[in-house]
């Protein structure tokens, strides 16, 4: 497919697989119209970049399904002024979307090869900083974060991340083991953490 055809497919994906399925946040929809997903998938998957499904990105990991990415980004309720911590950079696709939706994005990946590949693609996104490290520890040197998003599923919300969440902030993550993984949003109110659930999802485990 040519760049022009892929662009066409991108608009169709946003219209048919994202907007038509109930995502309304204009910032999220615009960001998805702007970020070329084909840059973040392996070359042989280029023509599948706008299929609404996860795709392999190497190391046994996958780039998440666009619809699920959109739902999670909408749940974050970003206004554009936030500092966001993302755990599980993976391909860097969601990181690129976050860069349009937040002030600053700190993204952490445990696998060096994936982090390096993402780094090369994300050089044109100036408000993104990538770290290789263990997401269970988060990024205490840059905390607190107004928002935290986890792209791999921990059995329960990591304590360090709850502590690094700013007051009034939201953490969005898939929580639990298959087949009982749930999309969860946690809001910090003082020392209190309020949890809401948004249905079943299927993510690689957080290790
Ligand atoms: N949003 C990414 C999803 C990638 S899959 C994308 O769309 O491409 C989840 C990623 O989380 C994988 O790259 C995996 O290596 C990473 N991961 C798993 N456990 C982690 C941990 N403890 N710390 C940091 N990254 C982790």
PDB file of C-alpha atoms and ligand atoms in Angstrom:
ATOM      1  CA  UNK A   1       0.000   0.000   0.000  1.00  0.00           C
ATOM      2  CA  UNK A   2       1.147   3.533  -0.713  1.00  0.00           C
ATOM      3  CA  UNK A   3       1.444   6.176   2.023  1.00  0.00           C
ATOM      4  CA  UNK A   4      -1.702   7.785   0.647  1.00  0.00           C
ATOM      5  CA  UNK A   5      -3.662   4.498   0.835  1.00  0.00           C
ATOM      6  CA  UNK A   6      -2.464   3.909   4.370  1.00  0.00           C
ATOM      7  CA  UNK A   7      -3.572   7.392   5.350  1.00  0.00           C
ATOM      8  CA  UNK A   8      -6.991   6.655   3.899  1.00  0.00           C
ATOM      9  CA  UNK A   9      -7.124   3.399   5.885  1.00  0.00           C
ATOM     10  CA  UNK A  10      -6.163   5.333   9.019  1.00  0.00           C
ATOM     11  CA  UNK A  11      -9.124   7.703   8.689  1.00  0.00           C
ATOM     12  CA  UNK A  12     -11.419   4.746   8.005  1.00  0.00           C
ATOM     13  CA  UNK A  13     -10.143   2.933  11.086  1.00  0.00           C
ATOM     14  CA  UNK A  14     -10.799   5.955  13.305  1.00  0.00           C
ATOM     15  CA  UNK A  15     -14.278   6.350  11.826  1.00  0.00           C
ATOM     16  CA  UNK A  16     -15.382   2.691  11.760  1.00  0.00           C
ATOM     17  CA  UNK A  17     -13.475   1.011  14.595  1.00  0.00           C
ATOM     18  CA  UNK A  18     -13.026   3.828  17.097  1.00  0.00           C
ATOM     19  CA  UNK A  19     -15.676   6.539  16.728  1.00  0.00           C
ATOM     20  CA  UNK A  20     -18.449   4.178  15.611  1.00  0.00           C
ATOM     21  CA  UNK A  21     -17.759   1.998  18.655  1.00  0.00           C
ATOM     22  CA  UNK A  22     -18.341   4.827  21.087  1.00  0.00           C
ATOM     23  CA  UNK A  23     -15.074   6.688  21.641  1.00  0.00           C
ATOM     24  CA  UNK A  24     -15.935  10.409  21.590  1.00  0.00           C
ATOM     25  CA  UNK A  25     -12.952  12.262  23.089  1.00  0.00           C
ATOM     26  CA  UNK A  26     -11.977  14.649  20.263  1.00  0.00           C
ATOM     27  CA  UNK A  27      -8.332  14.754  21.373  1.00  0.00           C
ATOM     28  CA  UNK A  28      -8.032  10.970  21.195  1.00  0.00           C
ATOM     29  CA  UNK A  29      -9.721  10.784  17.779  1.00  0.00           C
ATOM     30  CA  UNK A  30      -7.528  13.542  16.334  1.00  0.00           C
ATOM     31  CA  UNK A  31      -4.350  11.981  17.728  1.00  0.00           C
ATOM     32  CA  UNK A  32      -5.291   8.672  16.114  1.00  0.00           C
ATOM     33  CA  UNK A  33      -5.823  10.423  12.797  1.00  0.00           C
ATOM     34  CA  UNK A  34      -2.352  11.922  13.086  1.00  0.00           C
ATOM     35  CA  UNK A  35      -0.101   9.049  14.221  1.00  0.00           C
ATOM     36  CA  UNK A  36       0.909   6.671  11.392  1.00  0.00           C
ATOM     37  CA  UNK A  37       0.560   3.241  13.035  1.00  0.00           C
ATOM     38  CA  UNK A  38       2.437   1.626  10.135  1.00  0.00           C
ATOM     39  CA  UNK A  39       5.653   3.201  11.469  1.00  0.00           C
ATOM     40  CA  UNK A  40       5.309   1.206  14.683  1.00  0.00           C
ATOM     41  CA  UNK A  41       4.629  -2.267  13.272  1.00  0.00           C
ATOM     42  CA  UNK A  42       7.181  -4.572  11.627  1.00  0.00           C
ATOM     43  CA  UNK A  43       7.649  -3.971   7.898  1.00  0.00           C
ATOM     44  CA  UNK A  44       5.870  -7.229   6.942  1.00  0.00           C
ATOM     45  CA  UNK A  45       2.766  -6.078   8.880  1.00  0.00           C
ATOM     46  CA  UNK A  46       2.663  -2.696   7.173  1.00  0.00           C
ATOM     47  CA  UNK A  47      -0.461  -3.441   5.140  1.00  0.00           C
ATOM     48  CA  UNK A  48      -2.224  -4.695   8.292  1.00  0.00           C
ATOM     49  CA  UNK A  49      -1.421  -1.553  10.292  1.00  0.00           C
ATOM     50  CA  UNK A  50      -5.048  -0.408  10.279  1.00  0.00           C
ATOM     51  CA  UNK A  51      -6.680  -3.724  11.019  1.00  0.00           C
ATOM     52  CA  UNK A  52      -8.301  -3.304  14.405  1.00  0.00           C
ATOM     53  CA  UNK A  53      -6.283  -6.014  16.146  1.00  0.00           C
ATOM     54  CA  UNK A  54      -3.041  -6.500  18.037  1.00  0.00           C
ATOM     55  CA  UNK A  55       0.031  -7.286  15.886  1.00  0.00           C
ATOM     56  CA  UNK A  56       3.316  -8.979  16.798  1.00  0.00           C
ATOM     57  CA  UNK A  57       6.216  -6.563  17.440  1.00  0.00           C
ATOM     58  CA  UNK A  58       8.890  -9.144  18.357  1.00  0.00           C
ATOM     59  CA  UNK A  59      10.105 -10.524  21.703  1.00  0.00           C
ATOM     60  CA  UNK A  60       6.719 -12.224  22.117  1.00  0.00           C
ATOM     61  CA  UNK A  61       5.034  -8.834  22.614  1.00  0.00           C
ATOM     62  CA  UNK A  62       2.223  -7.170  20.688  1.00  0.00           C
ATOM     63  CA  UNK A  63       1.150  -3.678  19.722  1.00  0.00           C
ATOM     64  CA  UNK A  64      -2.251  -3.274  21.363  1.00  0.00           C
ATOM     65  CA  UNK A  65      -5.521  -3.234  19.436  1.00  0.00           C
ATOM     66  CA  UNK A  66      -6.302   0.359  18.374  1.00  0.00           C
ATOM     67  CA  UNK A  67      -9.813   0.332  19.851  1.00  0.00           C
ATOM     68  CA  UNK A  68      -8.514  -0.719  23.278  1.00  0.00           C
ATOM     69  CA  UNK A  69      -5.775   1.921  23.106  1.00  0.00           C
ATOM     70  CA  UNK A  70      -8.435   4.528  22.323  1.00  0.00           C
ATOM     71  CA  UNK A  71     -10.639   3.419  25.231  1.00  0.00           C
ATOM     72  CA  UNK A  72      -7.729   3.547  27.677  1.00  0.00           C
ATOM     73  CA  UNK A  73      -6.623   6.969  26.462  1.00  0.00           C
ATOM     74  CA  UNK A  74     -10.175   8.273  26.778  1.00  0.00           C
ATOM     75  CA  UNK A  75     -10.373   6.930  30.343  1.00  0.00           C
ATOM     76  CA  UNK A  76      -7.267   8.970  31.213  1.00  0.00           C
ATOM     77  CA  UNK A  77      -9.241  12.205  30.639  1.00  0.00           C
ATOM     78  CA  UNK A  78      -6.266  14.207  29.505  1.00  0.00           C
ATOM     79  CA  UNK A  79      -6.538  17.978  29.125  1.00  0.00           C
ATOM     80  CA  UNK A  80      -3.070  18.466  27.633  1.00  0.00           C
ATOM     81  CA  UNK A  81      -1.348  19.809  30.742  1.00  0.00           C
ATOM     82  CA  UNK A  82      -0.455  16.535  32.404  1.00  0.00           C
ATOM     83  CA  UNK A  83       2.778  14.675  32.963  1.00  0.00           C
ATOM     84  CA  UNK A  84       2.062  11.046  32.138  1.00  0.00           C
ATOM     85  CA  UNK A  85       3.906   7.862  33.058  1.00  0.00           C
ATOM     86  CA  UNK A  86       3.426   4.955  30.649  1.00  0.00           C
ATOM     87  CA  UNK A  87       4.563   1.465  31.606  1.00  0.00           C
ATOM     88  CA  UNK A  88       5.255  -0.861  28.650  1.00  0.00           C
ATOM     89  CA  UNK A  89       6.428   1.305  25.740  1.00  0.00           C
ATOM     90  CA  UNK A  90       6.379  -1.707  23.392  1.00  0.00           C
ATOM     91  CA  UNK A  91       6.206  -0.389  19.832  1.00  0.00           C
ATOM     92  CA  UNK A  92       5.847   3.203  21.018  1.00  0.00           C
ATOM     93  CA  UNK A  93       2.526   3.695  19.193  1.00  0.00           C
ATOM     94  CA  UNK A  94       0.561   4.628  22.294  1.00  0.00           C
ATOM     95  CA  UNK A  95       3.496   6.765  23.446  1.00  0.00           C
ATOM     96  CA  UNK A  96       3.205   8.783  20.221  1.00  0.00           C
ATOM     97  CA  UNK A  97      -0.535   9.250  20.782  1.00  0.00           C
ATOM     98  CA  UNK A  98       0.110  10.369  24.370  1.00  0.00           C
ATOM     99  CA  UNK A  99       2.599  12.958  23.153  1.00  0.00           C
ATOM    100  CA  UNK A 100      -0.285  14.787  21.416  1.00  0.00           C
ATOM    101  CA  UNK A 101      -2.551  14.475  24.449  1.00  0.00           C
ATOM    102  CA  UNK A 102      -0.264  15.398  27.348  1.00  0.00           C
ATOM    103  CA  UNK A 103       2.430  17.887  28.222  1.00  0.00           C
ATOM    104  CA  UNK A 104       5.180  15.383  28.919  1.00  0.00           C
ATOM    105  CA  UNK A 105       5.351  11.605  28.501  1.00  0.00           C
ATOM    106  CA  UNK A 106       7.674   9.364  30.509  1.00  0.00           C
ATOM    107  CA  UNK A 107       7.578   5.862  29.103  1.00  0.00           C
ATOM    108  CA  UNK A 108       9.242   2.799  30.573  1.00  0.00           C
ATOM    109  CA  UNK A 109      10.003  -0.522  28.874  1.00  0.00           C
ATOM    110  CA  UNK A 110      11.839  -3.505  30.335  1.00  0.00           C
ATOM    111  CA  UNK A 111      13.091  -4.920  27.020  1.00  0.00           C
ATOM    112  CA  UNK A 112      16.052  -3.011  25.665  1.00  0.00           C
ATOM    113  CA  UNK A 113      15.528  -4.067  22.021  1.00  0.00           C
ATOM    114  CA  UNK A 114      11.950  -2.762  21.962  1.00  0.00           C
ATOM    115  CA  UNK A 115      12.914   0.427  23.786  1.00  0.00           C
ATOM    116  CA  UNK A 116      15.687   1.113  21.269  1.00  0.00           C
ATOM    117  CA  UNK A 117      13.427   0.576  18.298  1.00  0.00           C
ATOM    118  CA  UNK A 118      10.747   2.819  19.813  1.00  0.00           C
ATOM    119  CA  UNK A 119      13.383   5.461  20.588  1.00  0.00           C
ATOM    120  CA  UNK A 120      14.378   5.667  16.914  1.00  0.00           C
ATOM    121  CA  UNK A 121      10.810   6.259  15.773  1.00  0.00           C
ATOM    122  CA  UNK A 122       9.938   8.635  18.599  1.00  0.00           C
ATOM    123  CA  UNK A 123      12.802  11.096  18.058  1.00  0.00           C
ATOM    124  CA  UNK A 124      10.372  13.396  16.252  1.00  0.00           C
ATOM    125  CA  UNK A 125       8.151  13.578  19.359  1.00  0.00           C
ATOM    126  CA  UNK A 126       9.976  16.125  21.555  1.00  0.00           C
ATOM    127  CA  UNK A 127       7.921  15.779  24.751  1.00  0.00           C
ATOM    128  CA  UNK A 128       8.604  12.024  25.102  1.00  0.00           C
ATOM    129  CA  UNK A 129      11.277  10.476  27.317  1.00  0.00           C
ATOM    130  CA  UNK A 130      11.946   6.739  27.225  1.00  0.00           C
ATOM    131  CA  UNK A 131      13.461   4.687  30.023  1.00  0.00           C
ATOM    132  CA  UNK A 132      14.601   1.093  30.119  1.00  0.00           C
ATOM    133  CA  UNK A 133      13.636  -0.285  33.489  1.00  0.00           C
ATOM    134  CA  UNK A 134      11.240  -2.160  35.671  1.00  0.00           C
ATOM    135  CA  UNK A 135       7.741  -0.766  35.614  1.00  0.00           C
ATOM    136  CA  UNK A 136       7.011  -2.239  39.040  1.00  0.00           C
ATOM    137  CA  UNK A 137       9.330   0.436  40.463  1.00  0.00           C
ATOM    138  CA  UNK A 138       7.948   3.201  38.256  1.00  0.00           C
ATOM    139  CA  UNK A 139       9.968   6.355  37.871  1.00  0.00           C
ATOM    140  CA  UNK A 140      10.316   7.885  41.360  1.00  0.00           C
ATOM    141  CA  UNK A 141      12.812  10.545  40.233  1.00  0.00           C
ATOM    142  CA  UNK A 142      10.120  12.184  38.064  1.00  0.00           C
ATOM    143  CA  UNK A 143       7.074  11.523  40.280  1.00  0.00           C
ATOM    144  CA  UNK A 144       4.377  12.525  40.970  1.00  0.00           C
ATOM    145  CA  UNK A 145       2.498  11.966  37.711  1.00  0.00           C
ATOM    146  CA  UNK A 146      -1.002  13.299  37.044  1.00  0.00           C
ATOM    147  CA  UNK A 147      -1.700  10.200  34.981  1.00  0.00           C
ATOM    148  CA  UNK A 148      -0.292   6.659  34.779  1.00  0.00           C
ATOM    149  CA  UNK A 149      -1.140   4.096  32.098  1.00  0.00           C
ATOM    150  CA  UNK A 150       0.014   0.477  32.117  1.00  0.00           C
ATOM    151  CA  UNK A 151       0.054  -1.506  28.845  1.00  0.00           C
ATOM    152  CA  UNK A 152       0.741  -4.922  30.392  1.00  0.00           C
ATOM    153  CA  UNK A 153      -1.384  -6.634  33.012  1.00  0.00           C
ATOM    154  CA  UNK A 154      -0.207  -6.858  36.635  1.00  0.00           C
ATOM    155  CA  UNK A 155      -2.164  -9.152  38.997  1.00  0.00           C
ATOM    156  CA  UNK A 156      -2.946  -6.101  41.135  1.00  0.00           C
ATOM    157  CA  UNK A 157      -2.021  -2.405  40.876  1.00  0.00           C
ATOM    158  CA  UNK A 158       1.718  -1.989  41.684  1.00  0.00           C
ATOM    159  CA  UNK A 159       2.178  -0.209  45.014  1.00  0.00           C
ATOM    160  CA  UNK A 160       5.029   2.002  43.766  1.00  0.00           C
ATOM    161  CA  UNK A 161       2.826   3.308  40.949  1.00  0.00           C
ATOM    162  CA  UNK A 162      -0.060   4.086  43.304  1.00  0.00           C
ATOM    163  CA  UNK A 163       2.408   6.103  45.400  1.00  0.00           C
ATOM    164  CA  UNK A 164       3.724   7.960  42.338  1.00  0.00           C
ATOM    165  CA  UNK A 165       0.215   8.977  41.264  1.00  0.00           C
ATOM    166  CA  UNK A 166      -0.502  12.653  42.004  1.00  0.00           C
ATOM    167  CA  UNK A 167      -3.481  13.696  44.106  1.00  0.00           C
ATOM    168  CA  UNK A 168      -6.606  13.775  41.946  1.00  0.00           C
ATOM    169  CA  UNK A 169      -4.773  11.720  39.331  1.00  0.00           C
ATOM    170  CA  UNK A 170      -5.928   8.679  37.359  1.00  0.00           C
ATOM    171  CA  UNK A 171      -4.196   5.344  36.768  1.00  0.00           C
ATOM    172  CA  UNK A 172      -5.574   3.164  33.950  1.00  0.00           C
ATOM    173  CA  UNK A 173      -4.499  -0.461  33.609  1.00  0.00           C
ATOM    174  CA  UNK A 174      -5.566  -3.994  32.747  1.00  0.00           C
ATOM    175  CA  UNK A 175      -5.532  -5.863  36.058  1.00  0.00           C
ATOM    176  CA  UNK A 176      -5.568  -9.612  36.762  1.00  0.00           C
ATOM    177  CA  UNK A 177      -4.878 -12.894  35.013  1.00  0.00           C
ATOM    178  CA  UNK A 178      -6.609 -14.264  31.905  1.00  0.00           C
ATOM    179  CA  UNK A 179      -9.501 -14.897  31.491  1.00  0.00           C
ATOM    180  CA  UNK A 180     -10.459 -12.536  34.307  1.00  0.00           C
ATOM    181  CA  UNK A 181      -8.435  -9.502  33.245  1.00  0.00           C
ATOM    182  CA  UNK A 182     -10.336  -6.249  33.719  1.00  0.00           C
ATOM    183  CA  UNK A 183      -9.744  -2.728  32.534  1.00  0.00           C
ATOM    184  CA  UNK A 184      -9.553  -0.603  35.681  1.00  0.00           C
ATOM    185  CA  UNK A 185      -9.331   3.114  36.394  1.00  0.00           C
ATOM    186  CA  UNK A 186      -8.106   4.182  39.804  1.00  0.00           C
ATOM    187  CA  UNK A 187      -8.509   7.741  41.018  1.00  0.00           C
ATOM    188  CA  UNK A 188      -6.386   9.008  43.862  1.00  0.00           C
ATOM    189  CA  UNK A 189      -8.244  11.258  46.288  1.00  0.00           C
ATOM    190  CA  UNK A 190      -5.834  12.165  49.079  1.00  0.00           C
ATOM    191  CA  UNK A 191      -4.752   8.863  50.576  1.00  0.00           C
ATOM    192  CA  UNK A 192      -7.854   7.160  49.197  1.00  0.00           C
ATOM    193  CA  UNK A 193      -7.922   5.156  45.927  1.00  0.00           C
ATOM    194  CA  UNK A 194     -11.254   4.798  44.142  1.00  0.00           C
ATOM    195  CA  UNK A 195     -11.554   2.018  41.593  1.00  0.00           C
ATOM    196  CA  UNK A 196     -13.890   1.699  38.607  1.00  0.00           C
ATOM    197  CA  UNK A 197     -14.097  -1.236  36.180  1.00  0.00           C
ATOM    198  CA  UNK A 198     -14.617  -1.121  32.425  1.00  0.00           C
ATOM    199  CA  UNK A 199     -15.001  -4.708  31.266  1.00  0.00           C
ATOM    200  CA  UNK A 200     -12.760  -7.536  30.143  1.00  0.00           C
ATOM    201  CA  UNK A 201      -9.524  -7.098  28.165  1.00  0.00           C
ATOM    202  CA  UNK A 202      -6.628  -9.255  27.015  1.00  0.00           C
ATOM    203  CA  UNK A 203      -3.084  -7.963  27.584  1.00  0.00           C
ATOM    204  CA  UNK A 204       0.333  -9.581  27.889  1.00  0.00           C
ATOM    205  CA  UNK A 205       1.240 -10.008  31.565  1.00  0.00           C
ATOM    206  CA  UNK A 206       3.395  -7.445  33.340  1.00  0.00           C
ATOM    207  CA  UNK A 207       6.557  -9.275  34.358  1.00  0.00           C
TER     208      UNK A 207
HETATM  209  N1  LIG B   1       1.280   0.031  24.223  1.00  0.00           N
HETATM  210  C1  LIG B   1       2.231  -0.899  23.676  1.00  0.00           C
HETATM  211  C2  LIG B   1       1.954  -2.269  24.267  1.00  0.00           C
HETATM  212  C3  LIG B   1       3.092  -3.206  24.196  1.00  0.00           C
HETATM  213  S1  LIG B   1       2.815  -4.781  24.971  1.00  0.00           S
HETATM  214  C4  LIG B   1       2.081  -0.924  22.174  1.00  0.00           C
HETATM  215  O1  LIG B   1       0.988  -0.608  21.705  1.00  0.00           O
HETATM  216  O2  LIG B   1       3.016  -1.255  21.469  1.00  0.00           O
HETATM  217  C5  LIG B   1       3.317  -4.501  26.634  1.00  0.00           C
HETATM  218  C6  LIG B   1       4.740  -4.090  26.866  1.00  0.00           C
HETATM  219  O3  LIG B   1       4.962  -4.055  28.274  1.00  0.00           O
HETATM  220  C7  LIG B   1       5.788  -5.072  26.311  1.00  0.00           C
HETATM  221  O4  LIG B   1       6.653  -4.371  25.455  1.00  0.00           O
HETATM  222  C8  LIG B   1       6.510  -5.593  27.553  1.00  0.00           C
HETATM  223  O5  LIG B   1       7.883  -5.829  27.340  1.00  0.00           O
HETATM  224  C9  LIG B   1       6.282  -4.450  28.539  1.00  0.00           C
HETATM  225  N2  LIG B   1       6.403  -4.839  29.952  1.00  0.00           N
HETATM  226  C10 LIG B   1       5.943  -5.949  30.558  1.00  0.00           C
HETATM  227  N3  LIG B   1       6.259  -5.948  31.868  1.00  0.00           N
HETATM  228  C11 LIG B   1       6.946  -4.789  32.109  1.00  0.00           C
HETATM  229  C12 LIG B   1       7.559  -4.211  33.266  1.00  0.00           C
HETATM  230  N4  LIG B   1       7.536  -4.805  34.460  1.00  0.00           N
HETATM  231  N5  LIG B   1       8.185  -3.021  33.142  1.00  0.00           N
HETATM  232  C13 LIG B   1       8.230  -2.376  31.934  1.00  0.00           C
HETATM  233  N6  LIG B   1       7.671  -2.869  30.799  1.00  0.00           N
HETATM  234  C14 LIG B   1       7.041  -4.070  30.880  1.00  0.00           C
END
